[in-house]
XYZ file of C-alpha atoms in Angstrom:
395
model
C 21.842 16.565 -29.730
C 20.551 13.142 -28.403
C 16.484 12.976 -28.126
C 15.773 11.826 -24.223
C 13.621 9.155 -23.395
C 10.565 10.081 -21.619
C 8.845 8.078 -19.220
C 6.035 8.816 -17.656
C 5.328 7.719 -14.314
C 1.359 6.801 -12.999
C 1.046 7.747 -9.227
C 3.254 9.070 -6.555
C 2.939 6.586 -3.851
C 5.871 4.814 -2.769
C 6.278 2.832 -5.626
C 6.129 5.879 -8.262
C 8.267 7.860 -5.900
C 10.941 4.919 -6.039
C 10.703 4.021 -9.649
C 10.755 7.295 -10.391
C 13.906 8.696 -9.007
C 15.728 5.961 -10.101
C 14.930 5.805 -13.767
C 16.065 9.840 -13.527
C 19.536 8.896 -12.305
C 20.132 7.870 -15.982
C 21.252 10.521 -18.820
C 19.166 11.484 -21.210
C 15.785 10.419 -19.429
C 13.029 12.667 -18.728
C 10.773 11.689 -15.935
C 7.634 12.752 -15.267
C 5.177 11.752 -12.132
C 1.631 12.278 -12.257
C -0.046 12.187 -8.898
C -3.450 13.640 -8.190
C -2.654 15.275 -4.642
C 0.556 18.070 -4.521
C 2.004 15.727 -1.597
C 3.378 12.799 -0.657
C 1.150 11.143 1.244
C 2.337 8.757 4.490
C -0.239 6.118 4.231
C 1.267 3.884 6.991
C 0.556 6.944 9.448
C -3.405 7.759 8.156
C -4.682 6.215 11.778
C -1.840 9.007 12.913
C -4.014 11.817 11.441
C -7.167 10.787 11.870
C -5.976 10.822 15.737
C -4.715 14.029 15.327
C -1.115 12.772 15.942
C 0.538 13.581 13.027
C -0.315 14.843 9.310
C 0.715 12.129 7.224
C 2.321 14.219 4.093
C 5.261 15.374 3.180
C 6.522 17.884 0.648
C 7.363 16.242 -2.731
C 10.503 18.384 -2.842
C 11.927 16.048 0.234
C 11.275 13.134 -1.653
C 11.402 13.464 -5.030
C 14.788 14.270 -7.087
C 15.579 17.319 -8.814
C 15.265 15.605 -12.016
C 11.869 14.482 -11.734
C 8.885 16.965 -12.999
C 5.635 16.446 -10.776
C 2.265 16.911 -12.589
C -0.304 17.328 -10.340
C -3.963 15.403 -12.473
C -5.750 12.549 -12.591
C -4.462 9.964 -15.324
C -7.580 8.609 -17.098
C -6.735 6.757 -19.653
C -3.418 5.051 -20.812
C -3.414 4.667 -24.873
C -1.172 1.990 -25.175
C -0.955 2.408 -28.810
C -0.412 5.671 -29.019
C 1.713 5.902 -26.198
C 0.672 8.720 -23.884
C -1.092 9.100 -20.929
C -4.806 11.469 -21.103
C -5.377 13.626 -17.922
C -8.267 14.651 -16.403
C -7.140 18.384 -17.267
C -7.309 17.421 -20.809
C -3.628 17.441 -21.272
C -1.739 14.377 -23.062
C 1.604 13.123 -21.839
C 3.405 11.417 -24.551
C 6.013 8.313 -22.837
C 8.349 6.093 -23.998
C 7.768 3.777 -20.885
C 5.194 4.369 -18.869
C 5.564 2.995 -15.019
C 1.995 1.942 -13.675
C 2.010 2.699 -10.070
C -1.458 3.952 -9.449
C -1.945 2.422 -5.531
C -4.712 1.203 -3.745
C -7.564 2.407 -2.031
C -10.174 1.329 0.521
C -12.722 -1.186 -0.337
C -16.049 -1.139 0.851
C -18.118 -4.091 0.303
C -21.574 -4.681 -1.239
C -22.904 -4.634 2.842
C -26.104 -2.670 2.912
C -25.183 1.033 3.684
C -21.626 0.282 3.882
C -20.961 2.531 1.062
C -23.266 5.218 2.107
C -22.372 5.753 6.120
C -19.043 4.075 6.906
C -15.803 5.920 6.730
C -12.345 4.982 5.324
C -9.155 5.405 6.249
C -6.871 4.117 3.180
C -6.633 7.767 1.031
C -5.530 11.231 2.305
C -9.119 12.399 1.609
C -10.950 9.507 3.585
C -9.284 10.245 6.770
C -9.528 13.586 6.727
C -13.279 13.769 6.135
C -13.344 11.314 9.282
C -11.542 13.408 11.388
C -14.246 15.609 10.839
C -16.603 13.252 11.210
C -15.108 12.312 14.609
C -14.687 16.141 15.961
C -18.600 17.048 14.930
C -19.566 13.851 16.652
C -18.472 15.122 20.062
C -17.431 13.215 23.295
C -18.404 10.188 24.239
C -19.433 9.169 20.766
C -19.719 5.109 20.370
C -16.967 4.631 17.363
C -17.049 1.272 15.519
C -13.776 0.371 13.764
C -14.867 -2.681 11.273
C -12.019 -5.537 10.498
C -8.784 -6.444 12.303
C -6.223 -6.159 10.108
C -3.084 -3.635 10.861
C -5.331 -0.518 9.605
C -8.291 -1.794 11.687
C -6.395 -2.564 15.154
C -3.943 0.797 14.399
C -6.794 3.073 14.106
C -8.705 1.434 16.785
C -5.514 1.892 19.120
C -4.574 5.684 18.007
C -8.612 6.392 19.065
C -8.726 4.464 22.141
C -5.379 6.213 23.555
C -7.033 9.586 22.906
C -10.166 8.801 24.947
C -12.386 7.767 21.856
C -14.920 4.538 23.246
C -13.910 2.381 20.325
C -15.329 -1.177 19.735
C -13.689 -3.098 17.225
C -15.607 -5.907 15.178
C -12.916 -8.083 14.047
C -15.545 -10.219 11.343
C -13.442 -13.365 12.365
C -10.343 -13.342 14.424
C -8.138 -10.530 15.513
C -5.264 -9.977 13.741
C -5.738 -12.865 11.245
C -1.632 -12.396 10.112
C -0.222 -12.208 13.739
C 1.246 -15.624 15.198
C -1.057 -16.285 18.188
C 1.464 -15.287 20.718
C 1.541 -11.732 19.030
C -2.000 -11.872 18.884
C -2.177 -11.972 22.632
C 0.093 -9.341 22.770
C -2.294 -6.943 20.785
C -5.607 -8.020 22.494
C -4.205 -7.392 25.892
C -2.505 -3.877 24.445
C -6.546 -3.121 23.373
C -7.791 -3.887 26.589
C -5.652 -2.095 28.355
C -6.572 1.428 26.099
C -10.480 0.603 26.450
C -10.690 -0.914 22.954
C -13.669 -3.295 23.243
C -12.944 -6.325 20.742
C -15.618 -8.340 19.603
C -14.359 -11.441 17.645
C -16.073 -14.558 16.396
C -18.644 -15.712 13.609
C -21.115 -13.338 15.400
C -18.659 -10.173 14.897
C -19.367 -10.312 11.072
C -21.159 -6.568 10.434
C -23.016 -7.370 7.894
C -25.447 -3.613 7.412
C -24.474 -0.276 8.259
C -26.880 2.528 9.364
C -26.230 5.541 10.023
C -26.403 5.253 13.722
C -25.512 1.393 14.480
C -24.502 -2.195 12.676
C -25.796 -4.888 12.139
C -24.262 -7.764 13.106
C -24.447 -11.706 11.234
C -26.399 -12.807 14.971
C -28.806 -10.444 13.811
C -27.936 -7.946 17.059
C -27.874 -4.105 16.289
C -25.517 -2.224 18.274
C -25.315 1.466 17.879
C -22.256 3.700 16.374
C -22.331 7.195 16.217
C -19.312 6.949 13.298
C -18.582 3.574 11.428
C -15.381 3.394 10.136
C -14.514 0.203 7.244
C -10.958 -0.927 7.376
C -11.392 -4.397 5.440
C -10.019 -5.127 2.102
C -8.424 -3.308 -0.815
C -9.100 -1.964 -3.998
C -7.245 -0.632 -7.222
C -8.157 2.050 -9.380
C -9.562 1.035 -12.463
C -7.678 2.891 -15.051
C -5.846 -0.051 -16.227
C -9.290 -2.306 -17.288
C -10.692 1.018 -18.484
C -7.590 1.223 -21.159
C -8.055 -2.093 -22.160
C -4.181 -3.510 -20.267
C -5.442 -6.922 -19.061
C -5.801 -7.035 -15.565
C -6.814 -9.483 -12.734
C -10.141 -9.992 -11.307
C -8.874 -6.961 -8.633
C -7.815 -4.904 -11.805
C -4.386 -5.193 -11.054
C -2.018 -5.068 -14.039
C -1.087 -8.319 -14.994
C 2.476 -8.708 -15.825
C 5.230 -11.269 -15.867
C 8.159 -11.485 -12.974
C 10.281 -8.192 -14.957
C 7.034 -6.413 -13.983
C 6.194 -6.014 -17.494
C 2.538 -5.775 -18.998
C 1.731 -8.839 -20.514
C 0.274 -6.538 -23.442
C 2.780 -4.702 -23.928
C 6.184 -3.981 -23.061
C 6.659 -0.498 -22.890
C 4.427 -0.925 -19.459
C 5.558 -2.169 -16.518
C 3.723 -1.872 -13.182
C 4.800 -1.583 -9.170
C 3.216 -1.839 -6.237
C -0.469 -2.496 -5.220
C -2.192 -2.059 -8.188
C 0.621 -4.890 -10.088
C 0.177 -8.748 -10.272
C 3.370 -10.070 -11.361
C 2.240 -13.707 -13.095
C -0.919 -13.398 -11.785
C 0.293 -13.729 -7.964
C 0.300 -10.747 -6.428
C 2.535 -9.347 -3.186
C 0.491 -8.246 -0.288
C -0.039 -4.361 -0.679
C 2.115 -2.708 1.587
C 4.731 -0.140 1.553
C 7.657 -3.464 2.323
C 6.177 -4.799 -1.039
C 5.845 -1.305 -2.632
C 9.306 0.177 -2.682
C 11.373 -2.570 -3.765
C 8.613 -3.228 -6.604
C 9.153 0.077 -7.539
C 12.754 -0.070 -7.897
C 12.531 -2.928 -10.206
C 10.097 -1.324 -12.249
C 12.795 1.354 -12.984
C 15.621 -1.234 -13.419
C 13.245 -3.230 -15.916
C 12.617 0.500 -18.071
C 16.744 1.114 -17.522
C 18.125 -2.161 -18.930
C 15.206 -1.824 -21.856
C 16.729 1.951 -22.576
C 19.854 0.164 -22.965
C 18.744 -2.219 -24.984
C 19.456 -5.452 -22.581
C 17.215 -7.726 -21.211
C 15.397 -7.251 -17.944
C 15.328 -9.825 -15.274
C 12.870 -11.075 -12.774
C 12.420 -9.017 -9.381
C 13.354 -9.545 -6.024
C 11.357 -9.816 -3.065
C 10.994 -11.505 0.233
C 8.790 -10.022 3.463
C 10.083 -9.152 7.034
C 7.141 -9.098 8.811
C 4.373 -6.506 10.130
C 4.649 -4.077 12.079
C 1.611 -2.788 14.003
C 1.257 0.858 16.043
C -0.606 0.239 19.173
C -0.924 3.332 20.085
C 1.884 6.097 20.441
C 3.532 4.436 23.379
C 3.182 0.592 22.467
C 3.450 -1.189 19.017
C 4.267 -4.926 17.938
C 6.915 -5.814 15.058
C 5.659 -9.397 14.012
C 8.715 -11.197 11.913
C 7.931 -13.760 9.399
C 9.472 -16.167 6.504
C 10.183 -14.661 3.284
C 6.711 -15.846 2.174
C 4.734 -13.407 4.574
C 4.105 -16.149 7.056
C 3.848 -15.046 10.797
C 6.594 -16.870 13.254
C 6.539 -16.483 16.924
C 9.179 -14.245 17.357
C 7.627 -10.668 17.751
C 9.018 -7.441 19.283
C 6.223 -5.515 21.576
C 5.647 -2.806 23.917
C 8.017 0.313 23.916
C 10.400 -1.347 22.001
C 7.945 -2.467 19.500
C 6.563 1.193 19.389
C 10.096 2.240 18.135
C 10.430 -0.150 15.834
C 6.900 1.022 14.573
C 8.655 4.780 14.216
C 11.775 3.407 12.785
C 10.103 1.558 9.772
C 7.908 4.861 9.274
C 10.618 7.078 9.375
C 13.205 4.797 7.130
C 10.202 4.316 3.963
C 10.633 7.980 3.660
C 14.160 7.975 4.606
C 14.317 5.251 1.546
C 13.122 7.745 -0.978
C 15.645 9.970 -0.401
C 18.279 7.553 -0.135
C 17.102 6.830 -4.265
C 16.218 10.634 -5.354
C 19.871 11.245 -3.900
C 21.979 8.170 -5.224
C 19.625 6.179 -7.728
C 19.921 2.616 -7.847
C 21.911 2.594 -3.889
C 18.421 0.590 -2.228
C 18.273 -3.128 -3.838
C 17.662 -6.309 -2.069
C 20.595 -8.784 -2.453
C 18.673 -12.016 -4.861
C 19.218 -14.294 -1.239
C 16.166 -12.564 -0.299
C 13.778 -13.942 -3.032
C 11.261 -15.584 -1.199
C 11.547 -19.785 -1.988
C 8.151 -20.496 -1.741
C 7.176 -18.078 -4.625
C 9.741 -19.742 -6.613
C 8.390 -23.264 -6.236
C 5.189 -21.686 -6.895
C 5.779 -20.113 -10.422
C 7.831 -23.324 -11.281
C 4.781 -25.604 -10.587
C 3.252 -23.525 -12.623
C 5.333 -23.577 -15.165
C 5.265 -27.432 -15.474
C 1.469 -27.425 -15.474
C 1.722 -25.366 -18.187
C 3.964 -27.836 -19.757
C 2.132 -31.031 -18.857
C-alpha cells in the first residue's frame, strides 16, 4: 500500500482554500487546512456586515473539497526541522509540505490611543465587535472612518447609505490607487450619501481618544466610534519559527513561492514575498498565488522542478454603497488607467467579482487545477524588475 503525502495547509483564506483543493486533486495526498474560525470568511464583504448587509461567511463545506480535512486551531509554531506544525490545542500535525497561507490582518499604527479606541474592520472578529460598537452607540452618532483606501471609502459608503453621519479622514488624498477621473467619480458618489471627506496634509489623525481625533493641524474633532482602515499586517508565526521573513514578516521566498530556508515551504497570498517584492494583498493576488503554491508542492511530489508563478492585476474594484460601485482597470503592474466602470453598472461589477472569488473555489475543490492564468498575463514590469536585479547581483 503506497504511504500518502501529507501536506499541511496554514490558513483558510483564499489562498489556503485554493492551494488546498488543488494539491487534493492528486492521488495519494492527504490535505489538511488549519484555520482558526469554522468558516470561510468573505473579507472583501466585512464593510457588508458591519452595515448589516450581509454576513460575510460561508460554510467550508461549499468551498472546500471532499478531500480536504479542516482543523479548526491556531498554528503556533512551524518546526521546520521536524516537519510539523504545533497548535494552540497542543496537537502536532506532522507535513510533508507545508503551504504558508496565514493572511493578513489590520494594522494599527503606533498613533496615541489608536490601539486602545479605534476599531478594525480587516478580521471576522473586528467587524463584528464594531457592529456592536455602532448599534450601542445609537443614532446620530459622529463615526470617523480613518484612511482612503478601498476598505476605508467601502465602509464609509455601506455606513453613509444606512443613515450613519460618517466623516472620512483620508490622511492624504482620497483614493490614492484610483486614476483621478475615478477619483472624482468616488468623491462625488460620497457626497451624494452624506460622507463628509476631509483630505489634505491637515487630514492626517494623528491621536485617538475615545470620544474624538486628533488631527496633524492640531484640531480635535469629536467621534463617538473611530474606526482604522490604513495599512496591513501579517501574523507573526513565520519570524516566531525562525523562516526568514521581510521587515512585514512576510515569508520570503523565491518566484516558485518557495521558502528561501527551506523547500518543503512554500507560501501564498498576503503573508508571502516572492524575491522580496511582494503583490498587493488582495483576494486578485491571493487566489492565483494560491494555486501556484499547490502546483509548486505537485510538481515537487512528482519529483520535477517547479517553475516561477504567474500574475498580472486587473484593477480595483470599489463598493460604493449597495446601489453604486466603481471597477478601476489598470496595467498588469497594478497601475490605475483612466478607463473605470461606475454607478449601477460598476455596483454589479462589484457583486460579480464577490460572487466569482467564491465561485473560484469551487470551480478548484470541484475540478483541481481548471483556474490558471495563461503566462501572457505575467506582469512585464515585474519581470524587468527581478532581472535588474539579477544583474546587480551579478555586477
Amino acid at each position: 500500500m503506497a504511504q500518502h503525502t501529507r501536506v499541511v495547509v496554514v490558513g483558510g483564506g483564499y489562498a489556503g482554500v485554493t492551494a488546498a483543493n488543488r494539491i487534493a486533486g492528486a492521488a495519494d495526498v492527504d490535505v489538511t487546512v488549519v484555520n482558526p474560525r469554522p468558516v470561510f470568511v468573505e473579507r472583501i464583504r466585512l464593510h457588508q456586515l458591519v452595515a448589516g448587509t450581509d454576513d460575510a461567511v460561508v460554510a467550508f463545506g461549499d468551498v472546500l473539497g471532499e478531500r480536504v480535512r479542516l482543523v479548526v486551531d491556531t498554528a503556533e509554531r512551524i518546526d521546520a526541522a521536524g516537519r510539523r506544525v504545533e497548535l494552540a490545542s497542543g496537537a502536532v500535525l506532522p507535513y510533508d509540505h507545508l503551504v504558508y497561507a496565514a493572511g493578513s490582518h489590520g494594522r494599527v499604527t503606533d498613533v496615541p490611543g489608536a490601539a486602545e479606541f479605534a476599531h478594525t474592520v480587516a478580521e471576522l472578529a473586528d467587524a463584528e465587535r464594531l457592529r456592536s460598537a455602532l448599534a450601542a452607540a445609537g443614532p446620530g452618532a459622529a463615526v470617523t472612518v480613518v484612511g482612503s483606501g478601498p476598505a476605508g471609502i467601502e465602509t464609509a459608503a455601506e455606513l453613509g447609505e444606512s443613515g450613519v453621519a460618517v466623516t472620512l479622514f483620508c490622511g492624504g488624498q482620497l483614493g490614492p490607487y484610483l486614476h483621478p477621473s475615478g477619483r472624482r467619480v468616488v468623491a462625488k458618489r460620497l457626497a451624494r450619501l452624506g460622507v463628509t471627506v476631509v483630505d489634505g496634509p491637515a487630514s492626517r489623525v494623528v491621536a485617538v481618544r475615545r470620544d474624538a481625533v486628533g488631527l496633524a493641524d492640531g484640531r480635535s474633532v469629536p467621534s463617538d466610534v473611530t474606526i482604522w482602515t490604513t495599512g496591513f499586517g501579517v501574523p507573526d508565526l513565520a519570524r516566531r519559527s525562525g523562516l526568514s521573513v521581510d521587515a512585514v514578516g512576510r515569508l520570503l521566498t523565491d518566484e516558485t513561492l518557495t521558502s528561501v530556508d527551506d523547500e518543503r515551504i512554500v507560501a501564498a497570498g498576503d503573508c508571502a514575498a516572492p524575491s522580496g517584492l511582494p503583490l498587493r494583498m488582495s483576494c486578485q493576488a491571493a487566489e492565483p498565488l494560491g494555486g501556484h503554491a499547490a502546483d509548486t508542492v505537485l510538481h515537487r511530489i512528482a519529483g520535477e522542478r517547479p517553475g516561477p508563478f504567474v500574475m498580472g492585476f486587473f484593477g480595483q474594484c470599489i463598493s460604493l454603497g449597495r446601489r453604486h460601485g466603481i471597477f478601476q482597470f489598470a496595467h498588469k503592474d497594478d497601475t490605475a488607467i483612466r478607463f473605470h466602470v461606475a454607478g449601477r453598472a460598476g455596483a454589479a461589477l462589484k457583486a460579480f467579482v464577490c460572487w466569482g472569488t467564491v465561485k473560484q473555489l469551487q470551480i478548484e475543490a470541484k475540478h483541481p487545477g481548471r483556474l490558471r492564468l495563461p503566462a501572457s498575463f505575467a506582469d512585464p514590469e515585474r519581470r524587468r524588475m527581478l532581472a535588474s536585479a539579477e544583474q546587480g547581483v551579478r555586477g
